[in-house]
Amino acid sequence: MSEVSSEAPSPRTTVKRGANRAVYASDTVKEILDAGVIAHVGVNTPDGPIVLPMAYGRDGDTLYIHGSVANAMMRAGKSVDVCATVTIVDGLVVARTPFHNSMNYRSVVVRGEATVVDTGDKVAILKIINDHIAPIWDDARAPSETDLKQTLVLALSLEESSAKVRAEGALDEDIDMDGPHWAGVVPMSTTWGTPVPNADLRVDAPVPDSVSAMAETDAHPGRAYP
Ligand SMILES: Cc1cc2nc3c(=O)[nH]c(=O)nc-3n(C[C@H](O)[C@H](O)[C@H](O)COP(=O)(O)OP(=O)(O)OC[C@H]3O[C@@H](n4cnc5c(N)ncnc54)[C@H](O)[C@@H]3O)c2cc1C
């Protein structure tokens, strides 16, 4: 994928409504994925379509998700077309008329065939998913063979992906500009809190640096406005 592409990678990933907010550059897609926390993954299952929230990780041009081998959605997602969406809400846009109320956001939609990762890369990819938010993998016990057997990892190429970004104030009409109504943006941010130790901690284990470093940091860095 080109780093500066201004064209959608496919007709079905071409943003139609609000096309001025579309960004197809791979760098932007990756920045949003790296700033996000949850992917909503949609799959057609024998029971019908389902969309589930899931953790994810990114390495290069590939998005990875993991789940139990017993998870119906993960099983149905093997070697079929799936869709993963990551959304970050950056603010509530209050306009002079409800028609122009909006939200500032960064979102990415990735479409394509999910493939099973069952090679020697599986452990490395599980680490990428685990460390997507903070590098916590190395501060925990490594997974056992049984853990690995119970975990299914799917890979989804970013080749067919699009980003959409809104980062500005209310866009009102001329007829409302001299009216009595307020317009503006209420910024929204999510901050990690102070780590709370488990009640069943039996040893005086120190809080890992990777965990304590999260406290009071922005969970979705990169908000562009205000
Ligand atoms: C923030 C977050 C992160 C998660 N990360 C992961 C992950 O990385 N890997 C993973 O495998 N799972 C993850 N989950 C859980 C995931 O969303 C599903 O609940 C789980 O994978 C489905 O298990 P299942 O086999 O019971 O689902 P299914 O058998 O597919 O679902 C059966 C029914 O259960 C209900 N259901 C299932 N999940 C949810 C849900 N999340 N909320 C409400 N109703 C639900 C629905 O009605 C669904 O039709 C995450 C959930 C959240 C909220």
PDB file of N, CA and C in Angstrom, residues 1 9 12-13 15 21-42 51 56-58 60-63 82-90 105-112 132 156-166:
ATOM      1  N   MET A   1       0.842  -1.194   0.000  1.00  0.00           N
ATOM      2  CA  MET A   1       0.000   0.000   0.000  1.00  0.00           C
ATOM      3  C   MET A   1       0.889   1.260   0.000  1.00  0.00           C
ATOM      4  N   PRO A   9      -8.448   1.991  -1.850  1.00  0.00           N
ATOM      5  CA  PRO A   9      -7.873   0.768  -2.420  1.00  0.00           C
ATOM      6  C   PRO A   9      -8.879  -0.077  -3.190  1.00  0.00           C
ATOM      7  N   ARG A  12     -15.347  -0.781  -2.724  1.00  0.00           N
ATOM      8  CA  ARG A  12     -16.136  -0.965  -1.504  1.00  0.00           C
ATOM      9  C   ARG A  12     -15.514  -0.300  -0.278  1.00  0.00           C
ATOM     10  N   THR A  13     -14.280   0.190  -0.406  1.00  0.00           N
ATOM     11  CA  THR A  13     -13.711   0.957   0.716  1.00  0.00           C
ATOM     12  C   THR A  13     -13.654   2.452   0.380  1.00  0.00           C
ATOM     13  N   VAL A  15     -15.113   5.982   0.587  1.00  0.00           N
ATOM     14  CA  VAL A  15     -16.076   6.724   1.413  1.00  0.00           C
ATOM     15  C   VAL A  15     -16.935   7.581   0.497  1.00  0.00           C
ATOM     16  N   ARG A  21     -13.676  13.768   4.288  1.00  0.00           N
ATOM     17  CA  ARG A  21     -13.051  13.310   5.541  1.00  0.00           C
ATOM     18  C   ARG A  21     -12.292  11.993   5.353  1.00  0.00           C
ATOM     19  N   ALA A  22     -12.357  11.444   4.167  1.00  0.00           N
ATOM     20  CA  ALA A  22     -11.689  10.154   3.923  1.00  0.00           C
ATOM     21  C   ALA A  22     -10.183  10.345   3.826  1.00  0.00           C
ATOM     22  N   VAL A  23      -9.463   9.409   4.388  1.00  0.00           N
ATOM     23  CA  VAL A  23      -8.000   9.379   4.258  1.00  0.00           C
ATOM     24  C   VAL A  23      -7.624   7.945   3.916  1.00  0.00           C
ATOM     25  N   TYR A  24      -6.903   7.769   2.843  1.00  0.00           N
ATOM     26  CA  TYR A  24      -6.533   6.417   2.439  1.00  0.00           C
ATOM     27  C   TYR A  24      -5.047   6.142   2.659  1.00  0.00           C
ATOM     28  N   ALA A  25      -4.337   7.180   3.130  1.00  0.00           N
ATOM     29  CA  ALA A  25      -2.890   7.004   3.337  1.00  0.00           C
ATOM     30  C   ALA A  25      -2.648   5.953   4.411  1.00  0.00           C
ATOM     31  N   SER A  26      -1.788   5.039   4.102  1.00  0.00           N
ATOM     32  CA  SER A  26      -1.473   3.941   5.015  1.00  0.00           C
ATOM     33  C   SER A  26      -0.989   4.449   6.377  1.00  0.00           C
ATOM     34  N   ASP A  27      -0.204   5.534   6.375  1.00  0.00           N
ATOM     35  CA  ASP A  27       0.319   6.062   7.647  1.00  0.00           C
ATOM     36  C   ASP A  27      -0.810   6.481   8.577  1.00  0.00           C
ATOM     37  N   THR A  28      -1.842   7.118   8.001  1.00  0.00           N
ATOM     38  CA  THR A  28      -2.975   7.575   8.821  1.00  0.00           C
ATOM     39  C   THR A  28      -3.766   6.392   9.347  1.00  0.00           C
ATOM     40  N   VAL A  29      -4.007   5.420   8.475  1.00  0.00           N
ATOM     41  CA  VAL A  29      -4.719   4.205   8.903  1.00  0.00           C
ATOM     42  C   VAL A  29      -3.984   3.580  10.091  1.00  0.00           C
ATOM     43  N   LYS A  30      -2.674   3.468   9.978  1.00  0.00           N
ATOM     44  CA  LYS A  30      -1.891   2.826  11.042  1.00  0.00           C
ATOM     45  C   LYS A  30      -1.881   3.658  12.325  1.00  0.00           C
ATOM     46  N   GLU A  31      -1.787   4.980  12.183  1.00  0.00           N
ATOM     47  CA  GLU A  31      -1.787   5.845  13.380  1.00  0.00           C
ATOM     48  C   GLU A  31      -3.084   5.666  14.167  1.00  0.00           C
ATOM     49  N   ILE A  32      -4.202   5.615  13.436  1.00  0.00           N
ATOM     50  CA  ILE A  32      -5.492   5.460  14.120  1.00  0.00           C
ATOM     51  C   ILE A  32      -5.576   4.079  14.761  1.00  0.00           C
ATOM     52  N   LEU A  33      -5.159   3.065  14.034  1.00  0.00           N
ATOM     53  CA  LEU A  33      -5.184   1.712  14.621  1.00  0.00           C
ATOM     54  C   LEU A  33      -4.304   1.662  15.874  1.00  0.00           C
ATOM     55  N   ASP A  34      -3.168   2.327  15.831  1.00  0.00           N
ATOM     56  CA  ASP A  34      -2.257   2.280  16.978  1.00  0.00           C
ATOM     57  C   ASP A  34      -2.807   3.065  18.171  1.00  0.00           C
ATOM     58  N   ALA A  35      -3.653   4.070  17.882  1.00  0.00           N
ATOM     59  CA  ALA A  35      -4.232   4.874  18.972  1.00  0.00           C
ATOM     60  C   ALA A  35      -5.526   4.268  19.499  1.00  0.00           C
ATOM     61  N   GLY A  36      -6.090   3.307  18.793  1.00  0.00           N
ATOM     62  CA  GLY A  36      -7.349   2.690  19.209  1.00  0.00           C
ATOM     63  C   GLY A  36      -7.119   1.590  20.220  1.00  0.00           C
ATOM     64  N   VAL A  37      -8.201   1.150  20.811  1.00  0.00           N
ATOM     65  CA  VAL A  37      -8.108   0.098  21.827  1.00  0.00           C
ATOM     66  C   VAL A  37      -8.926  -1.131  21.426  1.00  0.00           C
ATOM     67  N   ILE A  38     -10.092  -0.901  20.843  1.00  0.00           N
ATOM     68  CA  ILE A  38     -11.013  -1.992  20.544  1.00  0.00           C
ATOM     69  C   ILE A  38     -11.364  -1.995  19.060  1.00  0.00           C
ATOM     70  N   ALA A  39     -11.383  -3.181  18.465  1.00  0.00           N
ATOM     71  CA  ALA A  39     -11.893  -3.345  17.097  1.00  0.00           C
ATOM     72  C   ALA A  39     -13.255  -4.034  17.179  1.00  0.00           C
ATOM     73  N   HIS A  40     -14.200  -3.545  16.414  1.00  0.00           N
ATOM     74  CA  HIS A  40     -15.469  -4.258  16.276  1.00  0.00           C
ATOM     75  C   HIS A  40     -15.362  -5.098  15.000  1.00  0.00           C
ATOM     76  N   VAL A  41     -15.422  -6.415  15.183  1.00  0.00           N
ATOM     77  CA  VAL A  41     -15.161  -7.330  14.072  1.00  0.00           C
ATOM     78  C   VAL A  41     -16.469  -7.975  13.641  1.00  0.00           C
ATOM     79  N   GLY A  42     -16.767  -7.859  12.363  1.00  0.00           N
ATOM     80  CA  GLY A  42     -18.017  -8.387  11.821  1.00  0.00           C
ATOM     81  C   GLY A  42     -17.769  -9.574  10.913  1.00  0.00           C
ATOM     82  N   VAL A  51     -21.289  -8.853  15.046  1.00  0.00           N
ATOM     83  CA  VAL A  51     -20.184  -7.909  15.228  1.00  0.00           C
ATOM     84  C   VAL A  51     -19.809  -7.947  16.697  1.00  0.00           C
ATOM     85  N   TYR A  56      -6.986  -6.125  19.692  1.00  0.00           N
ATOM     86  CA  TYR A  56      -6.284  -6.379  18.430  1.00  0.00           C
ATOM     87  C   TYR A  56      -4.858  -5.861  18.539  1.00  0.00           C
ATOM     88  N   GLY A  57      -4.072  -6.202  17.555  1.00  0.00           N
ATOM     89  CA  GLY A  57      -2.722  -5.668  17.450  1.00  0.00           C
ATOM     90  C   GLY A  57      -2.390  -5.450  15.989  1.00  0.00           C
ATOM     91  N   ARG A  58      -1.395  -4.647  15.734  1.00  0.00           N
ATOM     92  CA  ARG A  58      -0.985  -4.403  14.340  1.00  0.00           C
ATOM     93  C   ARG A  58       0.507  -4.620  14.222  1.00  0.00           C
ATOM     94  N   GLY A  60       3.165  -4.041  10.955  1.00  0.00           N
ATOM     95  CA  GLY A  60       3.285  -3.690   9.542  1.00  0.00           C
ATOM     96  C   GLY A  60       1.921  -3.448   8.943  1.00  0.00           C
ATOM     97  N   ASP A  61       1.629  -4.141   7.864  1.00  0.00           N
ATOM     98  CA  ASP A  61       0.367  -3.942   7.151  1.00  0.00           C
ATOM     99  C   ASP A  61      -0.664  -5.001   7.494  1.00  0.00           C
ATOM    100  N   THR A  62      -0.579  -5.551   8.697  1.00  0.00           N
ATOM    101  CA  THR A  62      -1.525  -6.603   9.082  1.00  0.00           C
ATOM    102  C   THR A  62      -2.119  -6.323  10.458  1.00  0.00           C
ATOM    103  N   LEU A  63      -3.431  -6.550  10.551  1.00  0.00           N
ATOM    104  CA  LEU A  63      -4.147  -6.452  11.830  1.00  0.00           C
ATOM    105  C   LEU A  63      -4.353  -7.872  12.335  1.00  0.00           C
ATOM    106  N   VAL A  82     -14.146 -10.682   6.191  1.00  0.00           N
ATOM    107  CA  VAL A  82     -14.595 -10.108   7.462  1.00  0.00           C
ATOM    108  C   VAL A  82     -14.408  -8.597   7.380  1.00  0.00           C
ATOM    109  N   CYS A  83     -14.888  -7.911   8.405  1.00  0.00           N
ATOM    110  CA  CYS A  83     -14.713  -6.465   8.467  1.00  0.00           C
ATOM    111  C   CYS A  83     -14.360  -6.088   9.898  1.00  0.00           C
ATOM    112  N   ALA A  84     -13.309  -5.289  10.069  1.00  0.00           N
ATOM    113  CA  ALA A  84     -12.927  -4.815  11.410  1.00  0.00           C
ATOM    114  C   ALA A  84     -12.960  -3.289  11.409  1.00  0.00           C
ATOM    115  N   THR A  85     -13.594  -2.718  12.429  1.00  0.00           N
ATOM    116  CA  THR A  85     -13.712  -1.256  12.537  1.00  0.00           C
ATOM    117  C   THR A  85     -13.155  -0.799  13.874  1.00  0.00           C
ATOM    118  N   VAL A  86     -12.329   0.235  13.834  1.00  0.00           N
ATOM    119  CA  VAL A  86     -11.794   0.842  15.058  1.00  0.00           C
ATOM    120  C   VAL A  86     -12.262   2.295  15.088  1.00  0.00           C
ATOM    121  N   THR A  87     -12.842   2.706  16.204  1.00  0.00           N
ATOM    122  CA  THR A  87     -13.398   4.070  16.311  1.00  0.00           C
ATOM    123  C   THR A  87     -12.868   4.752  17.565  1.00  0.00           C
ATOM    124  N   ILE A  88     -12.446   5.985  17.386  1.00  0.00           N
ATOM    125  CA  ILE A  88     -12.052   6.825  18.529  1.00  0.00           C
ATOM    126  C   ILE A  88     -12.927   8.074  18.474  1.00  0.00           C
ATOM    127  N   VAL A  89     -13.657   8.356  19.539  1.00  0.00           N
ATOM    128  CA  VAL A  89     -14.471   9.579  19.585  1.00  0.00           C
ATOM    129  C   VAL A  89     -13.633  10.659  20.258  1.00  0.00           C
ATOM    130  N   ASP A  90     -13.452  11.797  19.562  1.00  0.00           N
ATOM    131  CA  ASP A  90     -12.619  12.881  20.079  1.00  0.00           C
ATOM    132  C   ASP A  90     -13.419  14.056  20.615  1.00  0.00           C
ATOM    133  N   TYR A 105     -14.010  12.576  15.317  1.00  0.00           N
ATOM    134  CA  TYR A 105     -13.643  11.163  15.470  1.00  0.00           C
ATOM    135  C   TYR A 105     -12.483  10.808  14.547  1.00  0.00           C
ATOM    136  N   ARG A 106     -11.910   9.653  14.844  1.00  0.00           N
ATOM    137  CA  ARG A 106     -10.956   8.997  13.946  1.00  0.00           C
ATOM    138  C   ARG A 106     -11.432   7.561  13.825  1.00  0.00           C
ATOM    139  N   SER A 107     -11.637   7.088  12.625  1.00  0.00           N
ATOM    140  CA  SER A 107     -12.074   5.693  12.488  1.00  0.00           C
ATOM    141  C   SER A 107     -11.419   5.038  11.284  1.00  0.00           C
ATOM    142  N   VAL A 108     -11.333   3.726  11.404  1.00  0.00           N
ATOM    143  CA  VAL A 108     -10.737   2.917  10.322  1.00  0.00           C
ATOM    144  C   VAL A 108     -11.633   1.717  10.067  1.00  0.00           C
ATOM    145  N   VAL A 109     -11.833   1.408   8.802  1.00  0.00           N
ATOM    146  CA  VAL A 109     -12.543   0.187   8.417  1.00  0.00           C
ATOM    147  C   VAL A 109     -11.578  -0.669   7.586  1.00  0.00           C
ATOM    148  N   VAL A 110     -11.429  -1.907   7.989  1.00  0.00           N
ATOM    149  CA  VAL A 110     -10.557  -2.841   7.257  1.00  0.00           C
ATOM    150  C   VAL A 110     -11.424  -3.991   6.755  1.00  0.00           C
ATOM    151  N   ARG A 111     -11.339  -4.293   5.471  1.00  0.00           N
ATOM    152  CA  ARG A 111     -12.119  -5.396   4.911  1.00  0.00           C
ATOM    153  C   ARG A 111     -11.184  -6.380   4.217  1.00  0.00           C
ATOM    154  N   GLY A 112     -11.558  -7.618   4.216  1.00  0.00           N
ATOM    155  CA  GLY A 112     -10.726  -8.602   3.535  1.00  0.00           C
ATOM    156  C   GLY A 112     -10.872  -9.977   4.142  1.00  0.00           C
ATOM    157  N   HIS A 132      -0.320  -4.258  22.439  1.00  0.00           N
ATOM    158  CA  HIS A 132      -0.852  -3.162  21.615  1.00  0.00           C
ATOM    159  C   HIS A 132      -1.049  -1.881  22.434  1.00  0.00           C
ATOM    160  N   LEU A 156      -5.536 -10.115   9.295  1.00  0.00           N
ATOM    161  CA  LEU A 156      -6.325  -9.393   8.298  1.00  0.00           C
ATOM    162  C   LEU A 156      -5.433  -8.312   7.683  1.00  0.00           C
ATOM    163  N   SER A 157      -5.193  -8.416   6.388  1.00  0.00           N
ATOM    164  CA  SER A 157      -4.334  -7.439   5.710  1.00  0.00           C
ATOM    165  C   SER A 157      -4.982  -6.059   5.719  1.00  0.00           C
ATOM    166  N   LEU A 158      -4.133  -5.013   5.831  1.00  0.00           N
ATOM    167  CA  LEU A 158      -4.634  -3.635   5.779  1.00  0.00           C
ATOM    168  C   LEU A 158      -4.738  -3.126   4.337  1.00  0.00           C
ATOM    169  N   GLU A 159      -4.504  -4.035   3.403  1.00  0.00           N
ATOM    170  CA  GLU A 159      -4.501  -3.620   1.995  1.00  0.00           C
ATOM    171  C   GLU A 159      -5.800  -2.920   1.609  1.00  0.00           C
ATOM    172  N   GLU A 160      -6.916  -3.454   2.103  1.00  0.00           N
ATOM    173  CA  GLU A 160      -8.221  -2.877   1.766  1.00  0.00           C
ATOM    174  C   GLU A 160      -8.761  -2.158   2.997  1.00  0.00           C
ATOM    175  N   SER A 161      -8.255  -0.944   3.219  1.00  0.00           N
ATOM    176  CA  SER A 161      -8.687  -0.218   4.412  1.00  0.00           C
ATOM    177  C   SER A 161      -8.871   1.256   4.093  1.00  0.00           C
ATOM    178  N   SER A 162      -9.671   1.910   4.928  1.00  0.00           N
ATOM    179  CA  SER A 162      -9.895   3.347   4.762  1.00  0.00           C
ATOM    180  C   SER A 162      -9.962   3.975   6.143  1.00  0.00           C
ATOM    181  N   ALA A 163      -9.580   5.250   6.200  1.00  0.00           N
ATOM    182  CA  ALA A 163      -9.743   6.006   7.445  1.00  0.00           C
ATOM    183  C   ALA A 163     -10.694   7.156   7.183  1.00  0.00           C
ATOM    184  N   LYS A 164     -11.356   7.607   8.223  1.00  0.00           N
ATOM    185  CA  LYS A 164     -12.210   8.788   8.109  1.00  0.00           C
ATOM    186  C   LYS A 164     -11.964   9.604   9.367  1.00  0.00           C
ATOM    187  N   VAL A 165     -11.742  10.901   9.187  1.00  0.00           N
ATOM    188  CA  VAL A 165     -11.362  11.748  10.319  1.00  0.00           C
ATOM    189  C   VAL A 165     -12.177  13.038  10.286  1.00  0.00           C
ATOM    190  N   ARG A 166     -12.802  13.369  11.420  1.00  0.00           N
ATOM    191  CA  ARG A 166     -13.424  14.698  11.562  1.00  0.00           C
ATOM    192  C   ARG A 166     -12.726  15.383  12.717  1.00  0.00           C
TER     193      ARG A 166
END
